[in-house]
Short mmCIF file of C-alpha atoms in Angstrom, two decimals:
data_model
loop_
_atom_site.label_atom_id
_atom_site.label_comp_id
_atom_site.label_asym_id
_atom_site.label_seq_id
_atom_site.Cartn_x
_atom_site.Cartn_y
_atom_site.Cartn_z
CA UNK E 32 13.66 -11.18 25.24
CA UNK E 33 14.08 -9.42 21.81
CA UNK E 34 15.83 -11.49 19.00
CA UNK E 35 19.44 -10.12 18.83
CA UNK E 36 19.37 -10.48 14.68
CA UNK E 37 16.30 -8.26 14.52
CA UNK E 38 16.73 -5.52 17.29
CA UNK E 39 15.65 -2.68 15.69
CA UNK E 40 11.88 -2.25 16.22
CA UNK E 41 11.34 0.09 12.92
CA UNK E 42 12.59 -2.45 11.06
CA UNK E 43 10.75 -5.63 12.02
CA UNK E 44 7.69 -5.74 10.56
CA UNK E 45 9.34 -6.59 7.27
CA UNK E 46 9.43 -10.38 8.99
CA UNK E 47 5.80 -9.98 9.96
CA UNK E 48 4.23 -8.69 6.64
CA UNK E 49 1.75 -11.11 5.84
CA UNK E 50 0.28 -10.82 9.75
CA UNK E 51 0.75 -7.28 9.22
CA UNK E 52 -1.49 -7.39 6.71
CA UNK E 53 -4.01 -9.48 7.53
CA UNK E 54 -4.29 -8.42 10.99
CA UNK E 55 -4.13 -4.68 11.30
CA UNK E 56 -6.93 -2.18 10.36
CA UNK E 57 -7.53 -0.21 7.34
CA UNK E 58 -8.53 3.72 7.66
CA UNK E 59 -12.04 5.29 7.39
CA UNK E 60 -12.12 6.97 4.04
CA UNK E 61 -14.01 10.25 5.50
CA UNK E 62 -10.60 10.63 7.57
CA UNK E 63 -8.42 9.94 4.05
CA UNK E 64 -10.90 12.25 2.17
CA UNK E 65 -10.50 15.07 4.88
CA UNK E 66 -7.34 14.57 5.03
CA UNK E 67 -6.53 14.70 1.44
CA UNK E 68 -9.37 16.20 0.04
CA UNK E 69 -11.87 15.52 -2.39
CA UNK E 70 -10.15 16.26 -6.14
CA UNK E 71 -7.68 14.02 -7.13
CA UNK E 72 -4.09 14.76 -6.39
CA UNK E 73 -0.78 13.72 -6.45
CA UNK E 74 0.35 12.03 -3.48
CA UNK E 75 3.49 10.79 -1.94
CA UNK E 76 3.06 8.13 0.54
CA UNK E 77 5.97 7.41 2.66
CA UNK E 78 5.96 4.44 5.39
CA UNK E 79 3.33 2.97 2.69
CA UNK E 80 3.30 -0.79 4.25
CA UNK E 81 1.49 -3.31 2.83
CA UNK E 82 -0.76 -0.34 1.17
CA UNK E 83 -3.43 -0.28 4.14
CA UNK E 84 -3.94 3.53 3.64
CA UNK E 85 -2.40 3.30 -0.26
CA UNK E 86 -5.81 1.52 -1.36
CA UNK E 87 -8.12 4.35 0.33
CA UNK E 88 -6.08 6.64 -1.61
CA UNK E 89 -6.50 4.89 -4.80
CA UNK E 90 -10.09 4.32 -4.41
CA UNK E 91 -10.65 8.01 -3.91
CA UNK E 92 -9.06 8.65 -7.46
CA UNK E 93 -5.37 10.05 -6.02
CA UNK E 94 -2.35 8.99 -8.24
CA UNK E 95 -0.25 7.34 -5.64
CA UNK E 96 3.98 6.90 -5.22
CA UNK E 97 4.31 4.83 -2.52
CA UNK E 98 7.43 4.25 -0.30
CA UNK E 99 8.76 2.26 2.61
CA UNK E 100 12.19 1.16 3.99
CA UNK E 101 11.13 -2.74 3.65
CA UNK E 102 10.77 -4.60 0.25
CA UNK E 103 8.91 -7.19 1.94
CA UNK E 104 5.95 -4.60 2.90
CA UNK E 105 6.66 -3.23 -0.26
CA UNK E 106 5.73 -7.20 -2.07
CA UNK E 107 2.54 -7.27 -0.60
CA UNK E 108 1.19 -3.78 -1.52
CA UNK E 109 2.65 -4.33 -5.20
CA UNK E 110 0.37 -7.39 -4.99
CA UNK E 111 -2.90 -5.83 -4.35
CA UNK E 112 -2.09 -2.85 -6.34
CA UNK E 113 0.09 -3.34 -9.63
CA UNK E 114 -1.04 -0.05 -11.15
CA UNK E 115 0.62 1.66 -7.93
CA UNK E 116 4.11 3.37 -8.14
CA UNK E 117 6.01 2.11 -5.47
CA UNK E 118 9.97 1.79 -4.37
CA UNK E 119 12.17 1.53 -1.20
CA UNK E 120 13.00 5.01 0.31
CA UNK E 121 12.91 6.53 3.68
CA UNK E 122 11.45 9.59 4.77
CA UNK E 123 14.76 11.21 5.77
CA UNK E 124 16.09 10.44 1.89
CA UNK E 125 12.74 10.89 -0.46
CA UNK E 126 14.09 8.83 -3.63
CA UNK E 127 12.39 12.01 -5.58
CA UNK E 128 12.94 14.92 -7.14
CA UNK E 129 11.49 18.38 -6.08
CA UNK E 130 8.39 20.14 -6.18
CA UNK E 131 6.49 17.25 -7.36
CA UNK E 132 3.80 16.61 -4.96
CA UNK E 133 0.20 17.64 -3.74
CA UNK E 134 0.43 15.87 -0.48
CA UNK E 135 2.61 13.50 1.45
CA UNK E 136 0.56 11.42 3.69
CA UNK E 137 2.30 9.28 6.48
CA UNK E 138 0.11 6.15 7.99
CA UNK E 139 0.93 4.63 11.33
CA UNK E 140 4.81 5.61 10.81
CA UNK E 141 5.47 9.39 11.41
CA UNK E 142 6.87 8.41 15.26
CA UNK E 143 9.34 6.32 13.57
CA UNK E 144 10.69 9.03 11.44
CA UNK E 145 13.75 11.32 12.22
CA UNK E 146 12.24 14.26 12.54
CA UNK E 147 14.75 17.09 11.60
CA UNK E 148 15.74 15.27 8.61
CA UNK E 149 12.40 14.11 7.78
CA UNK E 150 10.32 17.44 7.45
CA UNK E 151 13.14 18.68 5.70
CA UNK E 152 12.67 16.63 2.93
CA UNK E 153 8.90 16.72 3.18
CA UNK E 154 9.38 20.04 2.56
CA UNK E 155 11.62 19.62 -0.38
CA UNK E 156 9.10 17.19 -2.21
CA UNK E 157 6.18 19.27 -2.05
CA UNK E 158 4.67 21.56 -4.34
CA UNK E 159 3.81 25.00 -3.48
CA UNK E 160 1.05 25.20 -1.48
CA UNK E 161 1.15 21.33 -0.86
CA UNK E 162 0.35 20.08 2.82
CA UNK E 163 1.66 16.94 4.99
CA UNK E 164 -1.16 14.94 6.06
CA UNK E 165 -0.45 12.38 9.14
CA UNK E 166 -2.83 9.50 10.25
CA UNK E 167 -2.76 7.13 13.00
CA UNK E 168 -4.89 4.64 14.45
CA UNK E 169 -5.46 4.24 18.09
CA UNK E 170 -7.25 1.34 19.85
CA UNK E 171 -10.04 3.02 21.90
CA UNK E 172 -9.17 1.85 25.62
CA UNK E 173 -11.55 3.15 27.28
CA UNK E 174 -13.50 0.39 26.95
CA UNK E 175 -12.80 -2.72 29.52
CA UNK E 176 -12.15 -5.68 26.97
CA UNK E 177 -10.00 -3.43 24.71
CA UNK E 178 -7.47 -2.35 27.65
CA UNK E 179 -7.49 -5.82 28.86
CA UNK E 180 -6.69 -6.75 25.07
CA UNK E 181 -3.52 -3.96 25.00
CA UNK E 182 -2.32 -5.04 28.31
CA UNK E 183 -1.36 -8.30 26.88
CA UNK E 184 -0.14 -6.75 23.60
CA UNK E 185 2.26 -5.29 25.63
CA UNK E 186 2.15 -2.13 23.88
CA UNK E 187 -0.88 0.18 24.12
CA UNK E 188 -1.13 2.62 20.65
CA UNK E 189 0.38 5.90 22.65
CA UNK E 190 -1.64 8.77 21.90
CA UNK E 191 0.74 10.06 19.68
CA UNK E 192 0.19 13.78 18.16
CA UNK E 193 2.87 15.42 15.91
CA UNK E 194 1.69 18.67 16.11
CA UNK E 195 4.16 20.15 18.75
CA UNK E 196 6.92 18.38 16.13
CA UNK E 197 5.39 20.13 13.01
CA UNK E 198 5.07 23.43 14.94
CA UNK E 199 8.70 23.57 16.42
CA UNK E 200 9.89 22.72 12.48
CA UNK E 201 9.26 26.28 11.59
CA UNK E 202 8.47 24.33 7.94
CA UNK E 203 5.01 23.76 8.28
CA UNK E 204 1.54 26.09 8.80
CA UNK E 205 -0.52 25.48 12.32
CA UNK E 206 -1.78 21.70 11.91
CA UNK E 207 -5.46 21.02 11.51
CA UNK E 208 -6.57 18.22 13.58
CA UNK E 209 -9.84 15.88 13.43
CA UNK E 210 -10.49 12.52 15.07
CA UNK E 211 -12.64 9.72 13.35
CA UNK E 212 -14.31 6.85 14.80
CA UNK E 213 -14.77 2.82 12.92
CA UNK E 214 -14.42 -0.64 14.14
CA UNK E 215 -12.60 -3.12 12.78
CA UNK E 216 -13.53 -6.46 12.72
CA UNK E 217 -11.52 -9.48 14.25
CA UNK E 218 -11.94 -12.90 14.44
CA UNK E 219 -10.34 -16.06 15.70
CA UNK E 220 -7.84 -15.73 12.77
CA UNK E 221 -7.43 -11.92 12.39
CA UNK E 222 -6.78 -11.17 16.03
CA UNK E 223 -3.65 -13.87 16.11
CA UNK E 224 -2.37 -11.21 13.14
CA UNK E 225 -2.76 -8.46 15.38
CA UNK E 226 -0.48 -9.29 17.67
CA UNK E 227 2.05 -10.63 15.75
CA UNK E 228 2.38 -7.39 13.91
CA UNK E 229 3.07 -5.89 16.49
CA UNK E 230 6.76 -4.13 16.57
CA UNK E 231 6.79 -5.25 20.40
CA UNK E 232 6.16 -8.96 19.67
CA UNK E 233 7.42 -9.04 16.10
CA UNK E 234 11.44 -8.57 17.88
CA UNK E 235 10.67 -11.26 20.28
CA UNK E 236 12.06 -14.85 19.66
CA UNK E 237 9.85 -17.13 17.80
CA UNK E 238 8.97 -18.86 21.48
CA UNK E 239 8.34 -15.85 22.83
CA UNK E 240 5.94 -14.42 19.80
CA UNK E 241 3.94 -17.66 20.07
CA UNK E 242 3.56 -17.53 23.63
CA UNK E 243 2.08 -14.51 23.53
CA UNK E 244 -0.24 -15.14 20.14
CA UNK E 245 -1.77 -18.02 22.61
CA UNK E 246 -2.18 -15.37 25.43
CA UNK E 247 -4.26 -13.56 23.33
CA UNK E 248 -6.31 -16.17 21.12
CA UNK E 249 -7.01 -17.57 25.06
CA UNK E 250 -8.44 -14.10 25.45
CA UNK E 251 -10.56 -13.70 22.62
CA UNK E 252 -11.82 -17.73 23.13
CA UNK E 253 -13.01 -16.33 26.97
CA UNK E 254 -15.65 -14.18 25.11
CA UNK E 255 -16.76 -17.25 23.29
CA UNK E 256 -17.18 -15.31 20.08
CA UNK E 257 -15.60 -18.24 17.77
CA UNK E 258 -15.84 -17.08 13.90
CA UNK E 259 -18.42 -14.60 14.04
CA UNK E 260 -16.22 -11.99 15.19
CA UNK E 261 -15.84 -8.49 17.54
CA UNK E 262 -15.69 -5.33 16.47
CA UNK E 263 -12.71 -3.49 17.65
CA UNK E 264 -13.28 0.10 18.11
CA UNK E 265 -10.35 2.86 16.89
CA UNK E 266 -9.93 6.38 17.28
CA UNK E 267 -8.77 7.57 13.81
CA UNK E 268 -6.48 10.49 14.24
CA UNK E 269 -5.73 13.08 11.45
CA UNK E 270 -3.65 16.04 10.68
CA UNK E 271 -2.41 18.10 8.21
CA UNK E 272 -0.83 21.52 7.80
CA UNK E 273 0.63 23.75 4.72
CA UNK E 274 4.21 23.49 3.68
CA UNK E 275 5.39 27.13 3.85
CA UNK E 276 6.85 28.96 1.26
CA UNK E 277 10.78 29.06 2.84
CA UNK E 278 10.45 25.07 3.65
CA UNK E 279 11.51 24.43 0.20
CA UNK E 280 14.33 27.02 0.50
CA UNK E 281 16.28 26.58 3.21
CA UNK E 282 20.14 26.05 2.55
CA UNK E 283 22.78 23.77 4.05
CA UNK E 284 23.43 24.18 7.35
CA UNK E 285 20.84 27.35 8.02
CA UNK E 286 18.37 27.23 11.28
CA UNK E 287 14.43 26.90 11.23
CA UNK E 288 12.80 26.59 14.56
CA UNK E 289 14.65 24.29 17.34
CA UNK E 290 16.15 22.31 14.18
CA UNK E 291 19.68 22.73 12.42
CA UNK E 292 18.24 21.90 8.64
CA UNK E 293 20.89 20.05 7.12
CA UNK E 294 20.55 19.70 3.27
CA UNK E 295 20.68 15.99 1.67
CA UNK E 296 23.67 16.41 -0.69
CA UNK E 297 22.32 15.20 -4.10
CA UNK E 298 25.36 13.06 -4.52
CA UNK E 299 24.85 11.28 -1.59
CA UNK E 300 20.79 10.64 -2.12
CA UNK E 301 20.44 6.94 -3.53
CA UNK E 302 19.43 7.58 -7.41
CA UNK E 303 17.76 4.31 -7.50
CA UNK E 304 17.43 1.95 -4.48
CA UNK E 305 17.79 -1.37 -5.98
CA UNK E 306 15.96 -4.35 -5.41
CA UNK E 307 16.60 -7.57 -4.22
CA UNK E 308 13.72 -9.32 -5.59
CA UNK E 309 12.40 -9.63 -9.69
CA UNK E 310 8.58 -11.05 -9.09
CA UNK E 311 7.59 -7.44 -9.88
CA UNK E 312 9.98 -6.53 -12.82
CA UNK E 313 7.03 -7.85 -15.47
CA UNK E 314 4.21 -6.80 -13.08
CA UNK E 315 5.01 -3.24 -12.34
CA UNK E 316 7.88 -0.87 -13.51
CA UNK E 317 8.68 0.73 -9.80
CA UNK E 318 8.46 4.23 -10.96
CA UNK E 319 7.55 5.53 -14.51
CA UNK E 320 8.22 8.88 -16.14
CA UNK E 321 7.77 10.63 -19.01
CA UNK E 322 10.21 13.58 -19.58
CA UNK E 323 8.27 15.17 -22.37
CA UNK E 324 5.73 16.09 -19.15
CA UNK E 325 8.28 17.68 -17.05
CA UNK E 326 8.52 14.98 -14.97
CA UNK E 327 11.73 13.88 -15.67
CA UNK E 328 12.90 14.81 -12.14
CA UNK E 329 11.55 11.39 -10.67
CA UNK E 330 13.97 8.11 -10.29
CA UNK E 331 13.16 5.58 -12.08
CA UNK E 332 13.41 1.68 -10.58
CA UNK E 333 12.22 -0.59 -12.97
CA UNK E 334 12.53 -3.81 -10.64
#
């Protein structure tokens, strides 16, 4: 039974950060450096998280505006990464200007988007020539112990694949696709994580979530692996594909592909989405500009 006060599976890991954190994977940085590229670029992140895929990118030398709806996720990334721009903001209403990005990478959250509305703004973000690059990790099931492992998760990782989504946009080039392979490792600790932060489990009542984080420690405890650990094999999924010139065009109301484009009215876009929190205000001005650079067009949030 889901908890009524937290329905909305999008919106639950918020409640489940620190798990979320601690128990899900990071990405292999061949896949980020494909994905990306090699020279350092400017890069949007939306659906950023705790910063799983955020520190990749920094550690590859990419400047780095990350978003996401929750403040919570939002906490823990500002944690690990002070130096990191980062505010609230949802795909379908980029808290930017236009034209100021390289790339705009999505981790483990482009199913959760609005699509329409989404790629639209994608589109309006990017630079020339930019690209959207899309990642998601997928638990290989093929092997025995891992399907067992998603059967009592509840909720295998679909093999999602946004290409048919990017190519019915009419906003984006033909997307380039590549699949890497890593483990990640879990122990007796890590693997109670996993589960939790799951959106399945994380809108169950509290009974209900701990019921089924004993289900699975009982699991792992049946291989008898204690503290030293299993490696937990992922398929890495990429793609990316070239914003097209009219993408950053299009006009209120006009067609592209299967998809009405409706235009975000500036009036209505949030200028700055406040916080509700201050333990970052000293830490880490939420977006910084500097007009005399021409990029006066981004929002500033200094929380």
């Amino acid at each position: 039974m889901t908890d009524p006060a937290n329905p909305d599976p999008a919106r639950s890991f918020g409640s489940v950060a620190d798990s979320y954190d601690r128990g899900r994977p990071s990405y292999p940085v061949d896949a980020v450096t494909w994905l990306v590229g090699e020279e350092p670029v400017s890069v949007l992140e939306l659906g950023a998280g705790t910063g799983k895929l955020t520190e990749v990118l920094v550690g590859l030398g990419h400047d780095v505006f990350a978003t996401d709806p929750d403040d919570a996720m939002l906490d823990i990334l500002s944690e690990k990464l002070p130096d990191v721009r980062a505010t609230s903001g949802t795909a379908e209403q980029i808290p930017t200007g236009d034209s100021l990005f390289d790339v705009v990478v999505v981790g483990q959250a482009f199913h959760w988007f609005d699509h329409a509305k989404a790629l639209t703004e994608i589109g309006r973000v990017l630079r020339t020539d930019g690209r959207l690059a899309v990642i998601q990790n997928e638990r290989d099931e093929r092997i025995p112990w891992v399907r067992k492992l998603g059967k009592l998760i509840g909720k295998p990782d679909s093999a999602f694949d946004p290409t048919t989504i990017l190519d019915d946009s009419g906003l984006f080039s033909a997307a380039e696709a590549k699949t890497f392979r890593h483990w990640q490792l879990v122990d007796r600790h890590t693997i109670q994580d996993l589960v939790l932060s799951r959106s399945n489990v994380a809108v169950l009542r509290p009974e209900a979530q701990d019921q089924k984080r004993r289900e699975v420690l009982a699991f792992y405890d049946g291989y008898g692996r204690g503290m030293d650990g299993m490696q937990l094999p992922y398929n890495c999924r990429a793609w990316h594909a070239q914003v097209l010139p009219h993408a950053q065009m299009v006009s209120t109301g006009s067609t592209i592909g299967a998809h009405e484009v409706v235009e975000v009215d500036d009036t209505d876009r949030p200028t700055v989405p406040l916080a509700k929190r201050t333990d970052t205000a000293v830490r880490l001005p939420r977006v910084v500009t500097d007009p005399e650079d021409g990029d006066d067009d981004l929002l500033i949030d200094f929380r």
